[in-house]
């Protein structure tokens, strides 16, 4: 189950949903992160070959985003190889391009026989401190076992 959750949480690329460029106030932050997963008790049971799981996770971000993320994930893996899904909520606290605060990110991902789809969006009105009013999306890139992020975001003027 830990291997499945790790694979789900890291093997799916995240899509960016904030369109635009600097002229429209969209900024981009890049860097890397490390993730630590911890199994949690799952009150659900799967049937017909479905394995359900629940994991807690901690992340450490570096680069344009310096801080930590704490979250919880629910996952489902089917009996069909490369078909699975997960959802998660993550609170990120730290400094984004020099601005201090926190915000919550919602994850949603599916993999259907190897075809991957995922969104990672900032929860509206979840920002605090200098990040109050933040909106945006994130993309995760996995290369040679290392985790990288790109975040496209806006802050109020």
Coordinates of N, CA and C in Angstrom, one line a residue:
X1 N 0.8 -1.2 0.0 CA 0.0 0.0 0.0 C 0.9 1.3 0.0
X2 N 2.0 1.3 0.7 CA 2.9 2.4 0.8 C 3.4 2.7 -0.6
X3 N 3.8 1.6 -1.3 CA 4.4 1.7 -2.6 C 3.4 2.3 -3.6
X4 N 2.1 1.8 -3.5 CA 1.0 2.3 -4.3 C 0.8 3.8 -4.1
X5 N 0.7 4.2 -2.8 CA 0.5 5.6 -2.5 C 1.6 6.5 -3.0
X6 N 2.8 6.0 -2.8 CA 4.0 6.8 -3.2 C 3.9 6.9 -4.7
X7 N 3.7 5.8 -5.4 CA 3.6 5.9 -6.9 C 2.5 6.8 -7.3
X8 N 1.3 6.7 -6.7 CA 0.2 7.6 -7.1 C 0.5 9.0 -6.8
X9 N 1.1 9.3 -5.7 CA 1.4 10.7 -5.3 C 2.5 11.3 -6.2
X10 N 3.4 10.5 -6.7 CA 4.5 11.0 -7.4 C 4.5 10.8 -8.9
X11 N 3.8 9.7 -9.4 CA 4.0 9.4 -10.8 C 3.1 10.1 -11.8
X12 N 2.1 10.9 -11.2 CA 1.2 11.6 -12.1 C 1.6 13.0 -12.2
X13 N 1.7 13.5 -13.4 CA 2.0 14.9 -13.5 C 0.8 15.8 -13.3
X14 N 1.1 17.0 -12.7 CA 0.0 17.9 -12.4 C -0.2 18.9 -13.5
X15 N -1.4 19.2 -13.8 CA -1.7 20.2 -14.9 C -1.8 21.6 -14.4
X16 N -1.4 22.5 -15.1 CA -1.6 23.9 -14.8 C -2.8 24.5 -15.3
X17 N -3.6 25.2 -14.5 CA -4.9 25.8 -14.9 C -4.9 27.3 -15.0
X18 N -3.9 28.0 -14.5 CA -3.9 29.4 -14.6 C -3.3 29.8 -15.9
X19 N -4.1 30.4 -16.8 CA -3.6 30.8 -18.1 C -3.1 32.3 -18.0
X20 N -2.1 32.7 -18.8 CA -1.7 34.0 -18.8 C -0.2 34.2 -18.7
X21 N 0.2 35.4 -18.5 CA 1.6 35.7 -18.4 C 1.8 36.9 -17.4
X22 N 3.0 37.4 -17.3 CA 3.3 38.5 -16.3 C 2.4 39.7 -16.6
X23 N 2.1 39.9 -17.9 CA 1.2 41.1 -18.2 C -0.1 41.0 -17.5
X24 N -0.6 39.8 -17.3 CA -1.9 39.6 -16.6 C -1.7 39.3 -15.1
X25 N -0.5 39.5 -14.6 CA -0.3 39.3 -13.2 C -0.1 37.9 -12.8
X26 N 0.2 37.0 -13.7 CA 0.4 35.6 -13.3 C 1.9 35.4 -13.2
X27 N 2.3 34.9 -12.0 CA 3.7 34.7 -11.7 C 4.0 33.2 -11.7
X28 N 5.3 32.9 -11.8 CA 5.7 31.5 -11.8 C 6.8 31.3 -10.7
X29 N 6.6 30.2 -9.9 CA 7.6 29.9 -8.9 C 8.1 28.4 -9.3
X30 N 9.4 28.2 -9.1 CA 10.0 26.9 -9.4 C 10.9 26.4 -8.3
X31 N 11.0 25.1 -8.2 CA 12.0 24.6 -7.2 C 11.8 23.1 -7.0
X32 N 12.2 22.6 -5.9 CA 12.2 21.1 -5.7 C 11.5 20.9 -4.3
X33 N 11.1 19.6 -4.1 CA 10.6 19.3 -2.8 C 10.9 17.8 -2.4
X34 N 10.9 17.6 -1.2 CA 11.0 16.2 -0.7 C 9.7 15.8 0.0
X35 N 9.3 14.6 -0.1 CA 8.1 14.2 0.5 C 8.3 12.9 1.4
X36 N 7.6 12.9 2.5 CA 7.6 11.7 3.4 C 6.2 11.3 3.6
X37 N 5.9 10.0 3.3 CA 4.6 9.5 3.5 C 4.5 8.6 4.8
X38 N 3.3 8.7 5.4 CA 3.1 7.8 6.6 C 1.7 7.2 6.5
X39 N 1.6 5.9 6.6 CA 0.3 5.2 6.5 C -0.6 5.7 7.7
X40 N -1.9 5.8 7.4 CA -2.8 6.2 8.4 C -3.9 5.1 8.3
X41 N -4.6 4.9 9.4 CA -5.7 3.9 9.5 C -6.8 4.4 8.5
X42 N -7.3 3.4 7.7 CA -8.3 3.7 6.7 C -9.6 3.0 7.1
X43 N -10.7 3.8 7.3 CA -12.0 3.2 7.7 C -12.7 2.6 6.6
X44 N -12.3 2.7 5.4 CA -13.0 2.2 4.2 C -12.3 0.8 3.8
X45 N -13.1 -0.1 3.3 CA -12.6 -1.3 2.7 C -12.9 -1.4 1.3
X46 N -12.0 -1.9 0.5 CA -12.3 -2.1 -0.9 C -13.0 -3.4 -1.2
X47 N -13.6 -3.5 -2.4 CA -14.3 -4.7 -2.8 C -13.9 -4.9 -4.3
X48 N -14.1 -6.2 -4.8 CA -13.9 -6.5 -6.2 C -12.5 -6.1 -6.7
X49 N -11.5 -6.3 -5.9 CA -10.1 -6.1 -6.3 C -9.6 -4.6 -6.1
X50 N -10.4 -3.8 -5.5 CA -10.0 -2.4 -5.2 C -9.3 -2.3 -3.9
X51 N -8.2 -1.7 -3.8 CA -7.5 -1.4 -2.6 C -7.6 0.0 -2.3
X52 N -8.1 0.3 -1.1 CA -8.3 1.7 -0.6 C -7.2 2.0 0.4
X53 N -6.7 3.2 0.4 CA -5.6 3.6 1.3 C -5.8 5.0 1.8
X54 N -5.1 5.3 2.9 CA -5.1 6.7 3.5 C -3.7 6.9 4.0
X55 N -3.1 8.1 3.6 CA -1.7 8.4 3.9 C -1.7 9.8 4.4
X56 N -0.8 10.1 5.4 CA -0.4 11.4 5.7 C 0.9 11.7 5.0
X57 N 1.1 13.0 4.8 CA 2.4 13.3 4.1 C 2.9 14.7 4.6
X58 N 4.3 14.8 4.6 CA 5.0 16.0 4.9 C 5.9 16.3 3.8
X59 N 6.0 17.6 3.4 CA 6.9 18.0 2.3 C 7.7 19.1 2.8
X60 N 8.9 19.2 2.2 CA 9.8 20.3 2.5 C 10.1 20.9 1.1
X61 N 9.8 22.2 0.9 CA 9.9 22.9 -0.4 C 11.2 23.7 -0.4
X62 N 11.9 23.8 -1.5 CA 13.0 24.7 -1.6 C 12.9 25.4 -3.0
X63 N 13.6 26.5 -3.2 CA 13.5 27.2 -4.4 C 12.7 28.5 -4.2
X64 N 11.9 28.9 -5.2 CA 11.1 30.1 -5.0 C 10.0 30.0 -3.9
X65 N 9.7 28.7 -3.6 CA 8.8 28.4 -2.4 C 9.6 27.7 -1.4
X66 N 9.8 28.4 -0.3 CA 10.6 27.8 0.9 C 9.6 27.6 2.0
X67 N 9.4 26.3 2.4 CA 8.5 26.1 3.4 C 8.2 24.6 3.6
X68 N 7.1 24.3 4.2 CA 6.7 23.0 4.5 C 5.2 22.8 4.1
X69 N 4.9 21.6 3.7 CA 3.5 21.2 3.4 C 3.1 20.0 4.3
X70 N 1.9 20.0 4.8 CA 1.3 18.9 5.6 C 0.0 18.6 5.0
X71 N -0.2 17.3 4.7 CA -1.5 16.9 4.1 C -1.9 15.5 4.4
X72 N -3.1 15.2 3.8 CA -3.6 13.8 3.9 C -4.2 13.4 2.6
X73 N -4.0 12.1 2.2 CA -4.4 11.6 0.9 C -5.3 10.4 1.1
X74 N -6.3 10.2 0.3 CA -7.1 9.0 0.1 C -6.8 8.5 -1.3
X75 N -6.6 7.1 -1.4 CA -6.2 6.6 -2.7 C -7.0 5.3 -3.0
X76 N -7.2 5.0 -4.2 CA -7.9 3.8 -4.7 C -7.1 3.2 -5.8
X77 N -6.7 1.9 -5.7 CA -6.0 1.2 -6.8 C -6.9 0.0 -7.2
X78 N -7.1 -0.1 -8.5 CA -7.9 -1.2 -9.0 C -7.1 -2.4 -9.4
X79 N -7.8 -3.5 -9.8 CA -7.1 -4.7 -10.2 C -6.5 -4.6 -11.6
X80 N -6.9 -3.5 -12.3 CA -6.3 -3.3 -13.7 C -5.0 -2.5 -13.5
X81 N -4.0 -3.1 -14.0 CA -2.7 -2.4 -13.9 C -2.7 -1.0 -14.4
X82 N -2.1 -0.1 -13.7 CA -2.0 1.3 -14.1 C -3.3 2.1 -14.1
X83 N -4.3 1.6 -13.3 CA -5.5 2.3 -13.1 C -5.7 2.6 -11.6
X84 N -5.8 3.9 -11.2 CA -5.8 4.3 -9.8 C -6.3 5.7 -9.7
X85 N -6.5 6.2 -8.5 CA -6.8 7.6 -8.3 C -6.5 8.0 -6.9
X86 N -6.3 9.3 -6.7 CA -6.2 9.8 -5.3 C -6.7 11.3 -5.2
X87 N -7.1 11.6 -4.0 CA -7.4 13.0 -3.7 C -6.6 13.4 -2.4
X88 N -6.3 14.7 -2.3 CA -5.6 15.1 -1.1 C -5.8 16.6 -0.8
X89 N -5.6 16.9 0.4 CA -5.6 18.3 0.9 C -4.3 18.6 1.5
X90 N -3.7 19.7 1.2 CA -2.3 20.0 1.7 C -2.3 21.5 2.1
X91 N -1.8 21.8 3.3 CA -1.6 23.2 3.8 C -0.1 23.4 3.6
X92 N 0.3 24.5 2.9 CA 1.7 24.9 2.7 C 1.9 26.2 3.4
X93 N 3.0 26.2 4.2 CA 3.3 27.4 5.0 C 4.8 27.7 4.7
X94 N 5.0 29.0 4.5 CA 6.4 29.5 4.3 C 6.5 30.8 3.6
X95 N 7.5 30.9 2.6 CA 7.7 32.1 1.9 C 7.6 31.7 0.4
X96 N 6.8 32.4 -0.4 CA 6.6 32.3 -1.8 C 7.2 33.5 -2.5
X97 N 8.3 33.4 -3.2 CA 8.9 34.6 -3.8 C 9.0 35.8 -2.8
X98 N 9.4 35.4 -1.6 CA 9.7 36.4 -0.6 C 8.5 36.9 0.3
X99 N 7.3 36.4 0.0 CA 6.1 36.8 0.7 C 5.8 35.6 1.7
X100 N 5.5 36.0 3.0 CA 5.2 35.0 4.0 C 3.8 34.7 4.1
X101 N 3.4 33.5 4.4 CA 2.0 33.1 4.7 C 1.8 31.6 4.5
X102 N 0.5 31.3 4.3 CA 0.2 29.9 4.0 C -1.0 29.9 3.1
X103 N -1.2 28.7 2.5 CA -2.4 28.5 1.6 C -2.6 27.0 1.6
X104 N -3.8 26.6 1.1 CA -4.2 25.2 1.0 C -4.3 24.8 -0.5
X105 N -3.8 23.6 -0.8 CA -3.8 23.1 -2.1 C -4.7 21.8 -2.2
X106 N -5.6 21.7 -3.1 CA -6.4 20.5 -3.4 C -5.8 19.7 -4.5
X107 N -5.6 18.4 -4.3 CA -5.1 17.5 -5.3 C -6.2 16.6 -5.8
X108 N -6.3 16.3 -7.0 CA -7.2 15.3 -7.6 C -6.6 14.6 -8.8
X109 N -6.5 13.3 -8.8 CA -5.7 12.6 -9.9 C -6.4 11.3 -10.2
X110 N -6.3 11.0 -11.5 CA -6.7 9.6 -11.9 C -5.7 9.1 -12.9
X111 N -5.5 7.8 -13.0 CA -4.7 7.2 -14.0 C -5.6 6.0 -14.5
X112 N -5.8 6.1 -15.8 CA -6.7 5.1 -16.5 C -5.8 4.3 -17.5
X113 N -5.4 3.1 -17.1 CA -4.5 2.2 -17.9 C -3.3 3.0 -18.4
X114 N -2.7 3.8 -17.5 CA -1.5 4.5 -17.8 C -1.7 5.9 -18.2
X115 N -2.9 6.3 -18.7 CA -3.1 7.7 -19.1 C -3.4 8.5 -17.8
X116 N -2.6 9.6 -17.6 CA -2.6 10.3 -16.4 C -3.3 11.7 -16.5
X117 N -4.1 12.0 -15.5 CA -4.8 13.3 -15.4 C -4.7 13.8 -14.0
X118 N -4.4 15.0 -13.8 CA -4.3 15.5 -12.4 C -4.4 17.0 -12.4
X119 N -5.1 17.5 -11.3 CA -5.1 19.0 -11.1 C -4.7 19.2 -9.6
X120 N -4.0 20.3 -9.5 CA -3.6 20.8 -8.1 C -3.9 22.3 -8.1
X121 N -4.9 22.6 -7.3 CA -5.3 24.0 -7.3 C -5.3 24.6 -5.9
X122 N -5.0 25.9 -5.8 CA -5.0 26.6 -4.5 C -6.5 26.8 -4.2
X123 N -6.9 26.4 -2.9 CA -8.3 26.5 -2.5 C -8.6 28.0 -2.3
X124 N -9.7 28.5 -3.0 CA -10.0 29.9 -2.9 C -10.1 30.4 -1.4
X125 N -9.6 31.6 -1.2 CA -9.6 32.3 0.1 C -8.9 31.5 1.2
X126 N -8.0 30.6 0.9 CA -7.3 29.9 1.9 C -5.9 30.6 2.3
X127 N -5.5 31.6 1.5 CA -4.2 32.2 1.8 C -4.3 33.1 3.1
X128 N -3.1 33.2 3.7 CA -3.0 34.0 4.9 C -1.7 34.8 4.8
X129 N -1.6 35.8 5.7 CA -0.4 36.7 5.7 C -0.3 37.4 4.4
X130 N 0.9 37.5 3.9 CA 1.2 38.2 2.6 C 0.7 37.4 1.4
X131 N 0.2 36.2 1.7 CA -0.3 35.3 0.6 C -1.8 35.3 0.6
X132 N -2.5 36.2 1.4 CA -3.9 36.3 1.4 C -4.4 36.6 0.0
X133 N -5.5 35.9 -0.5 CA -6.0 36.2 -1.8 C -5.3 35.4 -2.9
X134 N -4.3 34.6 -2.6 CA -3.6 33.9 -3.6 C -4.5 32.9 -4.4
X135 N -4.3 32.8 -5.7 CA -5.0 31.8 -6.5 C -4.0 31.2 -7.4
X136 N -4.2 30.0 -7.8 CA -3.2 29.4 -8.8 C -3.3 27.9 -8.8
X137 N -2.3 27.4 -9.6 CA -2.2 25.9 -9.8 C -0.7 25.5 -9.7
X138 N -0.5 24.2 -9.6 CA 0.8 23.7 -9.5 C 1.0 22.6 -10.4
X139 N 2.2 22.3 -10.8 CA 2.6 21.2 -11.7 C 3.8 20.5 -11.0
X140 N 3.8 19.2 -10.9 CA 4.9 18.5 -10.3 C 5.6 17.7 -11.5
X141 N 6.9 17.8 -11.4 CA 7.7 17.1 -12.4 C 8.6 16.1 -11.7
X142 N 8.6 14.9 -12.1 CA 9.5 13.9 -11.4 C 10.6 13.5 -12.4
X143 N 11.8 13.7 -12.1 CA 12.9 13.3 -13.0 C 14.0 12.6 -12.2
X144 N 14.3 11.4 -12.6 CA 15.4 10.6 -12.0 C 15.1 10.5 -10.5
X145 N 13.8 10.3 -10.1 CA 13.4 10.1 -8.7 C 13.4 11.3 -7.9
X146 N 13.7 12.5 -8.4 CA 13.6 13.7 -7.7 C 12.3 14.5 -8.1
X147 N 11.8 15.2 -7.1 CA 10.5 16.0 -7.3 C 10.8 17.5 -7.4
X148 N 10.2 18.0 -8.5 CA 10.3 19.4 -8.8 C 8.8 20.0 -8.9
X149 N 8.7 21.3 -8.7 CA 7.4 21.9 -8.9 C 7.5 23.2 -9.7
X150 N 6.4 23.5 -10.4 CA 6.2 24.8 -11.0 C 4.8 25.3 -10.6
X151 N 4.8 26.5 -10.1 CA 3.5 27.0 -9.6 C 3.2 28.3 -10.4
X152 N 2.0 28.4 -10.9 CA 1.5 29.6 -11.6 C 0.5 30.2 -10.7
X153 N 0.7 31.4 -10.3 CA -0.2 32.0 -9.3 C -0.4 33.5 -9.5
X154 N -1.4 34.0 -8.8 CA -1.7 35.5 -8.8 C -1.9 35.9 -7.3
X155 N -1.5 37.1 -7.1 CA -1.8 37.7 -5.8 C -2.6 39.0 -6.0
X156 N -3.4 39.4 -5.1 CA -4.2 40.7 -5.3 C -3.2 41.8 -5.4
X157 N -3.6 42.8 -6.2 CA -2.7 44.0 -6.3 C -2.7 44.9 -5.1

